[in-house]
Short mmCIF file of C-alpha atoms and ligand atoms in Angstrom, two decimals:
data_model
loop_
_atom_site.label_atom_id
_atom_site.label_comp_id
_atom_site.label_asym_id
_atom_site.label_seq_id
_atom_site.Cartn_x
_atom_site.Cartn_y
_atom_site.Cartn_z
CA MET A 434 -19.53 -52.34 -18.79
CA ALA A 435 -20.21 -48.60 -18.77
CA ALA A 436 -21.18 -47.08 -22.01
CA LEU A 437 -18.50 -45.93 -24.40
CA ILE A 438 -20.80 -43.60 -26.08
CA THR A 439 -23.16 -41.24 -24.25
CA GLY A 440 -25.06 -39.40 -26.74
CA ILE A 441 -24.75 -36.51 -29.10
CA HIS A 442 -21.35 -34.58 -28.90
CA HIS A 443 -21.93 -31.76 -31.56
CA ILE A 444 -23.47 -31.25 -35.05
CA THR A 445 -21.63 -29.70 -37.89
CA ALA A 446 -23.48 -27.98 -40.93
CA ILE A 447 -22.08 -26.24 -44.07
CA ALA A 448 -23.55 -22.55 -44.21
CA GLY A 449 -23.55 -19.53 -46.47
CA ASN A 450 -22.74 -16.06 -45.33
CA PRO A 451 -20.83 -16.04 -42.13
CA GLN A 452 -22.14 -13.05 -40.52
CA LYS A 453 -25.66 -14.23 -41.40
CA ASN A 454 -24.96 -17.56 -39.70
CA VAL A 455 -23.70 -15.86 -36.42
CA ASP A 456 -26.76 -13.51 -36.26
CA PHE A 457 -29.11 -16.53 -36.85
CA TYR A 458 -27.66 -18.68 -34.06
CA THR A 459 -26.89 -16.20 -31.70
CA GLY A 460 -29.39 -13.47 -32.33
CA ILE A 461 -32.29 -15.36 -33.38
CA LEU A 462 -31.92 -18.54 -31.54
CA GLY A 463 -29.84 -17.17 -28.76
CA LEU A 464 -27.24 -19.84 -28.73
CA ARG A 465 -23.77 -18.61 -27.35
CA LEU A 466 -20.84 -18.31 -29.62
CA VAL A 467 -18.32 -20.35 -27.61
CA LYS A 468 -15.56 -20.35 -30.23
CA LYS A 469 -14.46 -18.77 -33.33
CA THR A 470 -11.91 -20.88 -34.79
CA ILE A 471 -10.89 -22.12 -38.50
CA ASN A 472 -11.86 -25.50 -40.19
CA PHE A 473 -8.65 -27.37 -39.27
CA ASP A 474 -8.89 -29.10 -42.58
CA SER A 475 -9.37 -25.92 -44.68
CA PRO A 476 -7.96 -22.92 -42.87
CA ASP A 477 -9.37 -20.50 -44.98
CA VAL A 478 -12.86 -21.36 -43.64
CA TYR A 479 -14.29 -20.28 -40.16
CA HIS A 480 -15.53 -22.97 -37.84
CA PHE A 481 -17.99 -21.46 -35.58
CA TYR A 482 -19.28 -23.37 -32.45
CA PHE A 483 -22.50 -22.47 -30.69
CA GLY A 484 -23.63 -23.91 -27.80
CA ASP A 485 -24.62 -23.49 -24.01
CA GLU A 486 -22.51 -21.23 -21.74
CA LEU A 487 -19.49 -23.41 -21.97
CA GLY A 488 -20.20 -25.52 -25.07
CA THR A 489 -21.29 -28.70 -22.94
CA PRO A 490 -21.03 -31.80 -25.25
CA GLY A 491 -24.78 -32.28 -26.45
CA THR A 492 -25.54 -28.38 -26.90
CA VAL A 493 -23.26 -27.51 -29.58
CA PHE A 494 -24.39 -26.76 -33.29
CA THR A 495 -21.16 -26.00 -35.34
CA THR A 496 -20.75 -24.27 -38.87
CA PHE A 497 -18.35 -24.00 -41.83
CA PRO A 498 -19.64 -20.92 -43.32
CA PHE A 499 -18.88 -20.46 -47.15
CA ASP A 500 -19.91 -17.06 -48.14
CA GLY A 501 -21.78 -17.38 -51.56
CA ALA A 502 -22.15 -21.32 -51.54
CA ARG A 503 -24.85 -22.68 -53.26
CA LYS A 504 -27.57 -24.31 -51.35
CA GLY A 505 -27.37 -27.87 -50.88
CA THR A 506 -30.72 -30.27 -50.83
CA LYS A 507 -32.02 -32.48 -48.14
CA GLY A 508 -32.10 -35.91 -49.39
CA THR A 509 -31.32 -39.59 -48.43
CA GLY A 510 -27.71 -40.45 -47.07
CA GLU A 511 -27.92 -37.01 -45.01
CA MET A 512 -28.74 -35.80 -41.44
CA THR A 513 -31.72 -33.68 -42.24
CA TYR A 514 -32.91 -32.25 -39.15
CA THR A 515 -31.50 -30.96 -35.76
CA ALA A 516 -33.63 -31.13 -32.98
CA PHE A 517 -33.36 -28.90 -30.14
CA SER A 518 -34.95 -28.95 -26.70
CA VAL A 519 -36.98 -26.43 -25.16
CA SER A 520 -39.36 -26.41 -22.14
CA ILE A 521 -43.12 -28.19 -22.47
CA ASP A 522 -44.54 -24.87 -22.88
CA SER A 523 -42.00 -22.79 -24.91
CA LEU A 524 -43.68 -23.32 -28.64
CA GLY A 525 -45.82 -20.61 -28.57
CA TYR A 526 -42.99 -18.16 -27.70
CA TRP A 527 -40.64 -19.47 -30.35
CA LYS A 528 -43.42 -19.24 -33.08
CA GLU A 529 -43.75 -15.76 -32.33
CA ARG A 530 -40.22 -15.02 -31.98
CA LEU A 531 -39.39 -16.64 -35.19
CA ALA A 532 -42.32 -14.90 -37.12
CA LYS A 533 -41.04 -11.68 -35.83
CA TYR A 534 -37.91 -12.45 -37.92
CA ASN A 535 -40.00 -13.68 -41.01
CA ILE A 536 -39.13 -17.34 -40.53
CA PRO A 537 -41.84 -19.42 -41.24
CA THR A 538 -42.52 -22.54 -38.92
CA SER A 539 -44.77 -25.52 -39.60
CA ASP A 540 -47.82 -26.23 -37.40
CA VAL A 541 -47.28 -27.62 -34.12
CA LEU A 542 -46.69 -31.55 -34.91
CA THR A 543 -46.72 -34.46 -32.62
CA ARG A 544 -44.15 -37.20 -32.46
CA PHE A 545 -43.64 -39.98 -30.02
CA GLY A 546 -46.11 -37.91 -27.68
CA ASP A 547 -43.65 -34.76 -27.91
CA LYS A 548 -45.10 -31.32 -29.55
CA LEU A 549 -42.54 -29.67 -32.03
CA ILE A 550 -42.31 -27.16 -34.65
CA ARG A 551 -39.99 -27.52 -37.69
CA PHE A 552 -38.44 -24.50 -39.42
CA GLU A 553 -35.29 -23.59 -41.50
CA ASP A 554 -32.51 -20.98 -41.06
CA HIS A 555 -31.86 -18.85 -44.33
CA ASP A 556 -29.57 -21.53 -45.64
CA GLY A 557 -32.38 -23.91 -45.61
CA MET A 558 -30.96 -25.95 -42.68
CA GLY A 559 -33.35 -28.26 -41.09
CA ILE A 560 -34.18 -27.18 -37.28
CA GLU A 561 -36.90 -28.61 -34.82
CA LEU A 562 -37.74 -27.39 -31.42
CA VAL A 563 -38.85 -30.11 -29.35
CA ALA A 564 -41.08 -29.17 -26.33
CA ASN A 565 -40.64 -31.58 -23.12
CA ASN A 566 -40.39 -31.67 -19.52
CA ASN A 567 -37.64 -34.29 -19.51
CA ASP A 568 -34.95 -31.86 -19.71
CA SER A 569 -32.76 -30.68 -16.49
CA ARG A 570 -30.25 -28.72 -18.47
CA SER A 571 -30.58 -24.83 -17.84
CA GLY A 572 -29.51 -23.72 -21.38
CA TRP A 573 -27.99 -20.25 -21.75
CA THR A 574 -29.09 -16.76 -22.93
CA TYR A 575 -27.57 -13.70 -24.04
CA GLY A 576 -30.33 -12.02 -21.68
CA PHE A 577 -33.00 -11.25 -24.19
CA ILE A 578 -34.55 -14.63 -24.17
CA PRO A 579 -36.69 -15.44 -21.06
CA LYS A 580 -35.03 -18.03 -19.27
CA GLU A 581 -37.91 -20.41 -19.20
CA HIS A 582 -37.87 -20.40 -22.98
CA VAL A 583 -34.22 -20.93 -23.54
CA ILE A 584 -32.75 -23.72 -26.08
CA LYS A 585 -31.30 -26.42 -23.53
CA GLY A 586 -29.21 -28.03 -26.22
CA PHE A 587 -29.96 -30.99 -28.55
CA TYR A 588 -32.88 -32.91 -28.50
CA GLY A 589 -32.06 -35.22 -31.14
CA ALA A 590 -31.06 -35.75 -35.02
CA THR A 591 -32.77 -37.24 -37.89
CA LEU A 592 -30.88 -39.36 -40.33
CA ASN A 593 -32.64 -39.71 -43.77
CA LEU A 594 -31.88 -43.20 -44.99
CA LYS A 595 -32.89 -45.54 -47.82
CA ALA A 596 -32.81 -48.27 -45.46
CA LYS A 597 -32.03 -48.64 -41.70
CA GLU A 598 -30.78 -52.22 -40.92
CA LEU A 599 -27.08 -51.63 -41.29
CA THR A 600 -27.08 -48.36 -39.48
CA GLU A 601 -29.30 -49.80 -36.83
CA LYS A 602 -26.83 -52.70 -36.33
CA LEU A 603 -23.87 -50.15 -36.17
CA LEU A 604 -25.86 -47.87 -33.59
CA THR A 605 -27.14 -50.93 -31.30
CA GLN A 606 -24.37 -53.03 -31.67
CA PHE A 607 -21.52 -51.10 -31.52
CA MET A 608 -22.42 -47.59 -30.22
CA ASP A 609 -24.25 -48.18 -27.07
CA TYR A 610 -27.66 -47.00 -28.68
CA LYS A 611 -31.02 -49.04 -27.87
CA PHE A 612 -33.99 -49.24 -30.04
CA LEU A 613 -36.73 -47.23 -28.46
CA ALA A 614 -39.84 -46.82 -30.54
CA GLU A 615 -41.23 -46.76 -34.21
CA GLU A 616 -43.81 -44.38 -35.46
CA GLU A 617 -45.00 -44.17 -38.97
CA GLY A 618 -41.98 -45.07 -40.42
CA ARG A 619 -39.61 -43.20 -37.92
CA TYR A 620 -37.24 -45.44 -35.98
CA ARG A 621 -35.98 -43.83 -32.62
CA TYR A 622 -32.90 -44.85 -30.75
CA GLY A 623 -31.30 -43.44 -27.61
CA THR A 624 -28.36 -44.08 -25.31
CA GLU A 625 -30.58 -43.41 -22.29
CA GLY A 626 -33.69 -42.00 -24.37
CA LYS A 627 -33.24 -38.70 -23.04
CA PRO A 628 -32.93 -35.19 -24.88
CA GLY A 629 -29.46 -34.89 -26.14
CA ASP A 630 -29.05 -38.59 -27.23
CA ILE A 631 -31.99 -39.26 -29.47
CA VAL A 632 -31.20 -40.51 -32.97
CA ASP A 633 -34.15 -41.04 -35.19
CA ILE A 634 -33.97 -42.83 -38.62
CA VAL A 635 -36.52 -41.91 -41.34
CA ILE A 636 -36.72 -44.23 -43.93
CA ASP A 637 -36.99 -42.92 -47.65
CA LYS A 638 -36.48 -45.90 -49.80
CA ASN A 639 -36.83 -44.22 -53.24
CA GLY A 640 -35.60 -40.86 -52.05
CA ARG A 641 -33.12 -38.91 -54.02
CA GLN A 642 -29.47 -38.70 -52.60
CA GLY A 643 -29.19 -35.39 -50.55
CA VAL A 644 -26.62 -32.71 -52.09
CA GLN A 645 -24.22 -31.29 -49.54
CA SER A 646 -23.58 -27.75 -49.67
CA ALA A 647 -24.83 -24.65 -47.97
CA GLY A 648 -27.98 -25.76 -45.51
CA THR A 649 -26.94 -29.39 -44.86
CA ILE A 650 -25.57 -31.15 -42.28
CA HIS A 651 -21.51 -32.20 -43.02
CA HIS A 652 -21.49 -34.56 -39.93
CA ILE A 653 -22.71 -35.83 -36.60
CA ALA A 654 -20.47 -36.34 -33.60
CA PHE A 655 -21.20 -38.93 -30.87
CA ARG A 656 -19.65 -38.10 -27.31
CA THR A 657 -17.31 -40.45 -25.30
CA ALA A 658 -15.71 -39.43 -22.09
CA ASN A 659 -11.80 -38.97 -23.13
CA SER A 660 -9.01 -40.42 -24.99
CA ALA A 661 -9.19 -43.99 -23.51
CA THR A 662 -12.62 -44.75 -24.33
CA GLN A 663 -12.34 -43.15 -27.71
CA LEU A 664 -9.46 -45.57 -28.49
CA GLU A 665 -11.85 -48.32 -27.24
CA VAL A 666 -14.61 -47.35 -29.54
CA GLN A 667 -12.12 -47.09 -32.51
CA GLN A 668 -10.90 -50.48 -31.90
CA ILE A 669 -14.32 -52.00 -31.88
CA LEU A 670 -15.03 -50.49 -35.10
CA ILE A 671 -12.27 -51.68 -36.83
CA ASN A 672 -12.61 -54.86 -35.36
CA ASN A 673 -16.40 -55.01 -37.14
CA GLY A 674 -15.18 -53.73 -40.52
CA TYR A 675 -15.65 -50.03 -40.40
CA HIS A 676 -13.24 -47.61 -41.94
CA VAL A 677 -12.05 -45.26 -39.14
CA THR A 678 -9.73 -42.47 -39.32
CA GLU A 679 -6.82 -42.07 -36.91
CA VAL A 680 -7.34 -39.93 -33.87
CA LYS A 681 -7.28 -36.31 -35.09
CA ASP A 682 -6.65 -33.29 -32.59
CA ARG A 683 -9.36 -30.94 -32.84
CA ASN A 684 -7.95 -28.60 -29.93
CA TYR A 685 -11.07 -28.76 -27.81
CA PHE A 686 -11.72 -32.34 -28.18
CA THR A 687 -10.06 -35.51 -30.16
CA SER A 688 -11.92 -36.93 -32.99
CA ILE A 689 -12.24 -40.25 -35.20
CA TYR A 690 -14.40 -40.30 -38.13
CA PHE A 691 -16.20 -42.97 -40.41
CA ARG A 692 -19.06 -43.11 -42.73
CA GLU A 693 -22.01 -45.07 -41.43
CA PRO A 694 -23.56 -47.47 -44.03
CA GLY A 695 -26.49 -45.25 -44.82
CA GLY A 696 -24.04 -42.54 -46.26
CA VAL A 697 -23.66 -40.03 -43.12
CA LEU A 698 -20.40 -39.12 -41.77
CA PHE A 699 -20.27 -40.01 -37.92
CA GLU A 700 -17.71 -38.29 -35.46
CA ILE A 701 -16.86 -39.62 -32.08
CA ALA A 702 -15.43 -36.90 -30.10
CA THR A 703 -14.08 -36.60 -26.57
CA ASP A 704 -16.00 -34.54 -23.72
CA GLU A 705 -12.39 -33.32 -22.73
CA PRO A 706 -10.97 -30.72 -22.64
CA GLY A 707 -13.57 -28.40 -23.81
CA PHE A 708 -13.61 -24.92 -24.98
CA ALA A 709 -12.01 -22.93 -22.04
CA ILE A 710 -8.72 -24.29 -22.53
CA ASP A 711 -7.53 -21.47 -24.93
CA GLU A 712 -9.85 -18.53 -23.72
CA ASP A 713 -11.61 -17.59 -20.44
CA GLU A 714 -14.99 -18.69 -19.61
CA ALA A 715 -16.46 -15.14 -19.59
CA HIS A 716 -15.10 -14.55 -22.97
CA LEU A 717 -15.25 -17.51 -25.05
CA GLY A 718 -15.82 -16.96 -28.53
CA GLU A 719 -14.62 -13.42 -28.71
CA LEU A 720 -11.57 -13.60 -30.67
CA LEU A 721 -10.48 -15.85 -33.54
CA LYS A 722 -8.90 -18.75 -31.79
CA LEU A 723 -6.12 -20.80 -33.88
CA PRO A 724 -4.48 -23.90 -33.05
CA ASP A 725 -0.70 -23.52 -32.44
CA TRP A 726 0.09 -24.93 -36.12
CA ALA A 727 -2.18 -22.34 -37.39
CA GLU A 728 -1.05 -19.57 -35.16
CA VAL A 729 2.16 -19.31 -36.51
CA HIS A 730 0.74 -18.39 -39.84
CA ARG A 731 -2.08 -15.98 -38.26
CA ASP A 732 -0.94 -13.23 -40.38
CA LYS A 733 -1.95 -14.92 -43.58
CA ILE A 734 -4.92 -16.73 -42.25
CA GLU A 735 -6.78 -13.76 -40.70
CA PRO A 736 -6.91 -11.42 -43.57
CA LYS A 737 -8.52 -14.09 -45.68
CA LEU A 738 -11.65 -14.45 -43.25
CA ALA A 739 -14.54 -12.05 -43.72
CA LYS A 740 -14.95 -9.92 -40.47
CA VAL A 741 -17.77 -10.98 -38.19
CA GLN A 742 -19.25 -9.33 -35.15
CA LEU A 743 -21.94 -10.36 -32.57
CA ASN A 744 -25.04 -8.38 -33.24
CA VAL A 745 -27.20 -9.73 -30.23
CA GLU A 746 -28.60 -6.39 -29.36
CA LYS A 747 -30.21 -6.13 -32.65
CA TYR A 748 -32.28 -9.26 -31.72
CA VAL A 749 -33.91 -8.49 -28.34
ZN1 ZN B 965 -16.97 -32.66 -35.78
#
């Protein structure tokens, strides 16, 4: 049977100031702002999507920015680090680039044979860049990051949990994930084991519960091809006792949500229809886009959102 789940679709974080958030992910990291919309469950808050040129599933980091939000803390029951994939010889470039913007980076670390660096955005969001030559995706650039060094999309995600057994069972029995390897208390899973589908569980038995606020991950979404495969996944999860939501229309995909046993909010999102349904590919992310039900209230919604702009030319 073909796999119903094929890796990571998007990762969604809570952020602070919206303009700083856009500046960091477009200006410093060079991701494309592919959609500027609202949080469909909280229309007075933006929802930004950053990714490759078209926001291909597996490249999309998204944020709910709350200006003035308190910083959250990393802890158990959370996804703590988002890892992006870069070329094998790109870490030197990124260390230098991040230093230029006063962002401290870790020493070069080695994990399962890959070299990586770790740092945080201005909200404290945990980010890793994993150097590898196992990623054929081209990534994208506004033009100022050399093509050979661009971020290609996700490498993987780290879940920080008190125990792994129930989450491992969910991933490997019901979500098409396979156990790949263990190293120093880090357990690695993948659908194929390629950049974009890696999930690591780090066990922190006595760790404190994380506090969700600015600088922490809100949820991780896994990808499924379409509505039909999504309903199949939903049925499998329900049959096995998981409390899954109904299908929600997110305009650019449809979603179901449930909390995995370790406490992290999981989503299953469809690859279809994507971000080009309401904007021309050449102009993705330029205008505030609203779903039909909110469009009729645009005159009330738009004035409540702080103006944000792309400042990429300041980050060449
Ligand atoms: Zn989501």
